[in-house]
Amino acid sequence: MYALTEEQESLVGVVRDFASSALAPHAIEWDQTKHFPVDVLREAGELGLGGIYAQEDVGGSGLTRSDAVLIFEELAKGDTTIAAYISIHNMVVWMIDTFGNDEQRQQWVPPLASMEQLGSYCLTEPEAGSDAAALTTSAARDGDDYVINGVKQFISGAGSSSVYVVMARTGAAGTKGISAIVVPAGTPGLSFGANEKKMGWNAQPTRQVIFDNVRVPVNNRLGDEGTGFHIAMKGLNGGRINMGACSLGGAQWALDQAVHYLKERKAFGKLLVEQQSLLFTLADMETELQAARGLLRRAAWALDTNAPDVVSLCAMAKRFATDASFTAANAALQLHGGYGYLADYGIEKVVRDLRVHQILEGTNEIMRLIVGRALVDDAA
């Protein structure tokens, strides 16, 4: 499980080269100017990173979830914000590829897989975050169309994306009344809120997506009516381990920077790396990140093999990896002293970016709830 194949080694090398040349040199500037690098995302698409685990007949790369966690760790070493957006985009592509019919797959997946078009995932609402089953955005049937009304909140890529996969209520209250519907950009009645001012993730736009009598064909629905919640939760399993991998990549970069800094910086007449207490901090960081890496790969394997405990493992991996990574990145900032607080060093950006990973794709409190319930149910 832990030894990489030759193909994976080669894949990691290609992604590492892309991250170090196309992302890392610009990450701080993009963060400060709130620039969303659509042109660079298209370069990522040319490498097959827009449809990592989409099927090859529609332009996907046909890779595994085990491959994906390796990819997202490397991307995040270049820019955590852009890596996280690519993860969300891939969730959209996977949903259409997996739950769409052949006509839908052929229509929407190829331009998304190449990242000529971008995708956004619309689940969260102003009054429905962790309790996703309480969403109120409605899709009322009118002949051969759905008429969608409502507001989605915290949507990555909103305003720049061409395709929005929207979870909307087509039936009664609860999970069985939700359907997944594809809404193309430019549809009349579709609009967006202002770009949110955020603690981190500044290089990707985050806006409300507003539906005011948005009319789309019933044929834009993915799967059967009422299966949207199932589709959403299936997508989140992969999204959670991807976000854990993005956290891991950012934290690993911060740890590498801290090691380099301690080997260069002197205090009280000797190098900081010679201070035993600081070595202990590095050791703890390394141990936690290695543990996170192992758990993420275990969860990815479970997703690839459809293991019975996949939901719990993905939740566990997301919770542990995002918590451990934020702690490690924050420790790296502390080890840099005042320099860690300066934007030019990039450490404070990673700390800000990683903080939200403990919230999105299900808060870490919800992850604990999922794991705890699974444990109790298994013991029953």
C-alpha positions as a printed Julia matrix, in Angstrom:
380×3 Matrix{Float64}:
   0.0    0.0     0.0
   2.82   2.41    0.83
   5.43   1.69   -1.83
   4.8    3.67   -5.01
   4.78   1.9    -8.36
   7.06   3.09  -11.15
   4.04   4.7   -12.8
   3.18   6.57   -9.6
   6.78   7.71   -9.16
   6.7    9.11  -12.69
   3.31  10.74  -12.07
   4.52  12.4    -8.87
   7.57  13.71  -10.72
   5.48  15.31  -13.47
   3.1   16.93  -11.0
   5.99  18.11   -8.82
   7.62  19.78  -11.82
   4.36  21.52  -12.71
   3.74  22.66   -9.13
   7.25  23.99   -8.68
   7.35  25.83  -12.02
   3.77  26.93  -12.68
   2.34  27.39   -9.17
   4.99  28.02   -6.5
   6.65  31.1    -8.05
   3.3   32.92   -8.22
   1.47  31.68   -5.12
   2.16  34.69   -2.9
   1.34  37.2    -5.65
  -1.91  35.43   -6.54
  -2.89  35.41   -2.89
  -2.21  39.12   -2.44
  -3.9   40.21   -5.68
  -6.78  37.68   -5.45
  -5.92  36.46   -8.93
  -7.58  33.26  -10.16
  -5.09  31.8   -12.68
  -7.44  30.33  -15.26
  -4.65  30.1   -17.83
  -2.54  28.0   -15.46
  -5.51  25.76  -14.73
  -5.72  25.06  -18.45
  -2.07  24.0   -18.31
  -3.05  21.63  -15.51
  -5.8   20.31  -17.75
  -3.26  19.57  -20.48
  -1.48  17.31  -17.98
  -4.69  15.41  -17.29
  -5.36  17.02  -13.91
  -8.87  18.21  -14.76
 -10.37  14.72  -14.84
  -8.0   12.69  -12.71
 -10.39   9.81  -12.05
 -12.82  10.39  -14.9
 -13.01   7.7   -17.56
 -10.75   7.91  -20.55
 -13.51   7.7   -23.19
 -14.57  11.26  -22.27
 -11.07  12.69  -21.87
 -10.41  11.69  -18.28
  -7.11  10.31  -17.02
  -8.63   7.11  -15.61
  -6.46   7.19  -12.5
  -7.26   5.9    -9.02
  -8.01   7.67   -5.76
  -4.67   6.36   -4.53
  -3.05   8.24   -7.4
  -5.12  11.34   -6.6
  -3.87  11.75   -3.02
  -0.31  11.72   -4.37
  -1.23  14.34   -6.96
  -2.93  16.71   -4.55
  -0.12  16.54   -2.03
   2.33  17.61   -4.74
   0.07  20.33   -6.13
  -0.38  21.81   -2.66
   3.37  22.13   -2.22
   3.15  24.66   -5.04
  -0.06  26.45   -4.01
  -2.56  25.12   -1.49
  -5.35  27.36   -2.81
  -5.11  26.23   -6.43
  -4.66  22.58   -5.42
  -7.87  22.78   -3.39
  -9.8   24.3    -6.3
  -8.57  21.55   -8.64
  -9.91  19.04   -6.1
 -13.36  20.66   -6.14
 -13.34  20.81   -9.94
 -12.51  17.1   -10.07
 -15.45  16.35   -7.78
 -17.76  18.0   -10.3
 -16.22  16.08  -13.2
 -16.47  12.79  -11.3
 -20.15  13.35  -10.46
 -21.09  13.93  -14.09
 -18.93  11.07  -15.32
 -20.23   8.63  -12.7
 -23.91   9.51  -12.45
 -24.59  11.1   -15.83
 -25.91   9.19  -18.82
 -23.73   8.8   -21.9
 -25.13  11.91  -23.57
 -24.42  14.01  -20.47
 -20.93  12.58  -20.1
 -20.07  13.28  -23.74
 -21.47  16.81  -23.55
 -19.93  18.06  -20.32
 -16.95  15.97  -19.27
 -14.45  16.53  -22.15
 -14.2   20.35  -21.8
 -14.12  20.01  -18.02
 -11.43  17.31  -18.09
  -9.24  19.58  -20.24
 -10.09  22.51  -17.94
 -11.1   24.57  -20.95
 -14.22  24.85  -18.84
 -14.31  24.96  -15.04
 -16.8   23.41  -12.65
 -18.37  24.41   -9.33
 -20.15  22.25   -6.76
 -23.25  23.85   -5.22
 -24.42  22.19   -2.01
 -24.0   24.58    0.95
 -26.62  27.27    1.59
 -26.75  30.27    3.95
 -28.89  28.26    6.39
 -27.74  24.75    5.48
 -24.07  23.95    6.03
 -23.29  20.8     7.98
 -26.99  19.87    7.86
 -27.01  19.52    4.09
 -30.29  17.59    4.1
 -32.02  20.8     5.23
 -31.25  22.65    1.99
 -34.14  24.7     0.6
 -33.07  25.6    -2.95
 -36.01  24.28   -4.99
 -36.3   22.82   -8.45
 -39.97  22.75   -9.4
 -41.01  20.63  -12.36
 -42.64  22.59  -15.19
 -43.22  20.34  -18.17
 -39.84  19.24  -19.51
 -37.97  21.79  -17.37
 -36.98  22.45  -13.79
 -37.36  25.99  -12.46
 -34.71  26.55   -9.79
 -34.92  29.15   -7.01
 -32.62  29.65   -4.05
 -29.13  30.66   -2.97
 -25.95  28.64   -2.55
 -23.18  29.87   -0.26
 -19.35  29.58   -0.23
 -19.12  28.29   -3.81
 -15.55  27.99   -5.1
 -15.02  29.15   -8.67
 -18.43  30.83   -8.8
 -18.59  33.4   -11.57
 -15.65  31.84  -13.4
 -17.05  28.34  -13.88
 -18.96  27.14  -16.93
 -20.76  24.27  -15.2
 -22.55  24.18  -11.83
 -23.67  20.9   -10.28
 -26.54  22.0    -8.04
 -28.21  20.06   -5.27
 -31.85  21.21   -5.22
 -35.07  20.05   -3.64
 -37.35  18.34   -6.14
 -39.44  16.51   -3.54
 -40.38  16.4     0.11
 -38.2   17.41    3.06
 -35.23  15.22    3.93
 -32.53  13.45    2.01
 -34.8   11.67   -0.47
 -36.23  14.91   -1.85
 -32.94  16.2    -3.29
 -31.75  15.92   -6.9
 -28.49  16.8    -8.64
 -28.93  19.13  -11.61
 -26.36  20.58  -14.01
 -26.79  24.31  -14.64
 -24.63  25.87  -17.39
 -23.2   29.36  -16.95
 -25.18  32.03  -18.79
 -28.56  30.47  -18.05
 -31.07  33.32  -17.54
 -31.72  34.02  -13.85
 -28.31  32.7   -12.72
 -26.25  35.35  -10.93
 -23.49  35.66   -8.34
 -22.76  37.54   -5.15
 -19.62  39.55   -4.48
 -16.3   37.77   -4.15
 -16.07  37.01   -0.44
 -13.31  38.56    1.66
 -11.67  35.55    3.28
  -8.9   34.64    5.71
  -7.25  32.48    3.06
  -7.89  30.84   -0.3
  -7.65  34.29   -1.85
  -6.54  33.03   -5.26
  -9.85  31.32   -5.93
 -13.17  33.21   -6.05
 -15.8   32.32   -3.47
 -19.28  33.71   -4.1
 -22.93  33.1    -3.56
 -24.68  31.47   -6.51
 -28.18  32.88   -6.88
 -31.01  31.15   -8.74
 -33.99  33.33   -9.72
 -36.4   31.26  -11.8
 -33.49  29.51  -13.52
 -34.98  27.19  -16.11
 -33.04  24.11  -17.25
 -34.17  20.92  -19.0
 -35.1   17.92  -16.87
 -32.49  16.13  -18.98
 -29.84  18.07  -17.04
 -30.58  16.0   -13.94
 -27.9   13.48  -12.96
 -29.38  10.12  -12.07
 -32.93   9.59  -10.89
 -34.97  12.23   -9.16
 -34.35  12.11   -5.41
 -30.85  10.63   -5.62
 -28.98  13.93   -5.29
 -28.12  13.57   -1.62
 -26.61  10.14   -2.3
 -24.56  11.65   -5.15
 -23.43  14.54   -2.93
 -22.28  12.24   -0.12
 -20.48   9.92   -2.53
 -18.64  12.91   -3.94
 -17.66  14.13   -0.5
 -15.85  10.88    0.35
 -13.28  11.62   -2.33
 -13.33  15.35   -1.64
 -12.44  14.73    1.98
  -9.32  12.72    1.32
  -8.29  15.13   -1.45
  -8.57  18.03    0.97
  -6.56  16.07    3.51
  -3.89  15.57    0.85
  -3.93  19.29    0.01
  -3.4   20.02    3.71
  -0.59  17.5     3.88
   1.19  19.03    0.89
   1.0   22.53    2.33
   2.23  21.37    5.73
   5.05  19.33    4.21
   6.23  22.4     2.31
   6.11  24.43    5.53
   8.08  21.74    7.39
  10.72  21.69    4.65
  11.02  25.46    4.9
  11.37  25.25    8.68
  14.17  22.67    8.46
  16.04  24.86    5.99
  15.55  27.94    8.19
  16.78  26.24   11.37
  19.89  25.03    9.54
  20.69  28.59    8.45
  19.64  30.75   11.41
  21.82  31.31   14.5
  20.79  32.37   18.01
  22.83  32.51   21.21
  25.97  31.61   19.3
  24.81  28.44   17.56
  22.53  27.25   14.83
  18.88  26.84   15.78
  18.99  23.27   14.5
  21.38  22.49   17.37
  18.69  23.41   19.93
  17.28  20.11   21.17
  13.82  21.51   21.93
  13.48  22.71   18.33
  14.5   19.3    17.05
  11.73  17.81   19.16
   9.26  20.15   17.45
  10.5   19.06   14.02
  10.25  15.41   15.05
   6.66  15.83   16.2
   5.74  17.58   12.96
   7.31  14.85   10.86
   5.65  12.09   12.86
   2.19  13.64   12.6
   2.52  14.24    8.86
   3.74  10.71    8.23
   0.77   9.36   10.19
  -1.58  11.56    8.15
  -0.01  10.34    4.92
  -0.51   6.72    5.92
  -4.14   7.26    6.91
  -4.9    9.14    3.69
  -3.46   6.31    1.6
  -5.46   3.79    3.62
  -8.67   5.74    2.98
  -7.85   6.14   -0.72
  -7.35   2.38   -0.98
 -10.73   1.86    0.69
 -12.35   4.19   -1.84
 -10.68   2.4    -4.76
 -11.83  -1.0    -3.5
 -15.26   0.12   -2.21
 -14.42  -1.21    1.24
 -17.33  -1.41    3.71
 -15.74   1.11    6.08
 -14.92   3.66    3.36
 -17.14   6.45    4.72
 -15.64   6.25    8.19
 -12.08   5.98    6.87
 -12.47   9.01    4.59
 -13.9   11.03    7.49
 -11.14   9.85    9.81
  -8.41  10.66    7.29
  -9.83  14.1     6.55
 -10.13  15.01   10.22
  -6.68  13.79   11.18
  -4.83  15.09    8.14
  -6.34  18.58    8.23
  -5.83  18.95   11.99
  -2.28  17.59   11.95
  -1.34  19.67    8.92
  -2.67  22.93   10.33
  -0.81  22.28   13.59
   2.42  21.55   11.69
   2.11  24.64    9.49
   1.43  26.8    12.53
   4.49  25.3    14.25
   6.57  26.11   11.15
   5.45  29.72   11.44
   6.5   29.76   15.09
   9.89  28.29   14.26
  10.47  31.12   11.8
   9.8   33.69   14.52
   8.87  37.12   13.18
   9.87  36.12    9.66
   7.11  33.52    9.63
   4.6   36.33   10.02
   5.83  38.1     6.9
   4.04  37.43    3.62
   7.28  37.14    1.64
   8.16  33.84    3.31
   4.88  32.17    2.35
   4.4   30.4     5.69
   1.58  32.64    6.91
  -0.28  32.07    3.62
  -0.19  28.3     4.11
  -1.44  28.68    7.7
  -4.34  30.83    6.5
  -5.16  28.5     3.62
  -5.08  25.31    5.7
  -7.39  26.68    8.37
 -10.46  26.37    6.16
  -9.69  22.73    5.37
 -10.83  21.91    8.91
 -14.24  23.34    8.0
 -15.11  22.49    4.4
 -16.15  19.12    2.94
 -17.79  18.59    6.34
 -16.42  20.2     9.48
 -14.05  18.14   11.56
 -16.72  17.97   14.26
 -18.99  16.27   11.72
 -16.11  13.94   10.8
 -15.9   12.89   14.44
 -19.64  12.32   14.46
 -19.41  10.06   11.39
 -16.57   8.02   12.87
 -18.2    7.77   16.28
 -21.54   6.64   14.88
 -19.86   4.03   12.7
 -17.98   2.71   15.71
 -21.16   2.42   17.78
 -23.14   0.86   14.91
 -20.42  -1.74   14.3
 -20.48  -2.67   17.97
 -24.27  -3.06   18.05
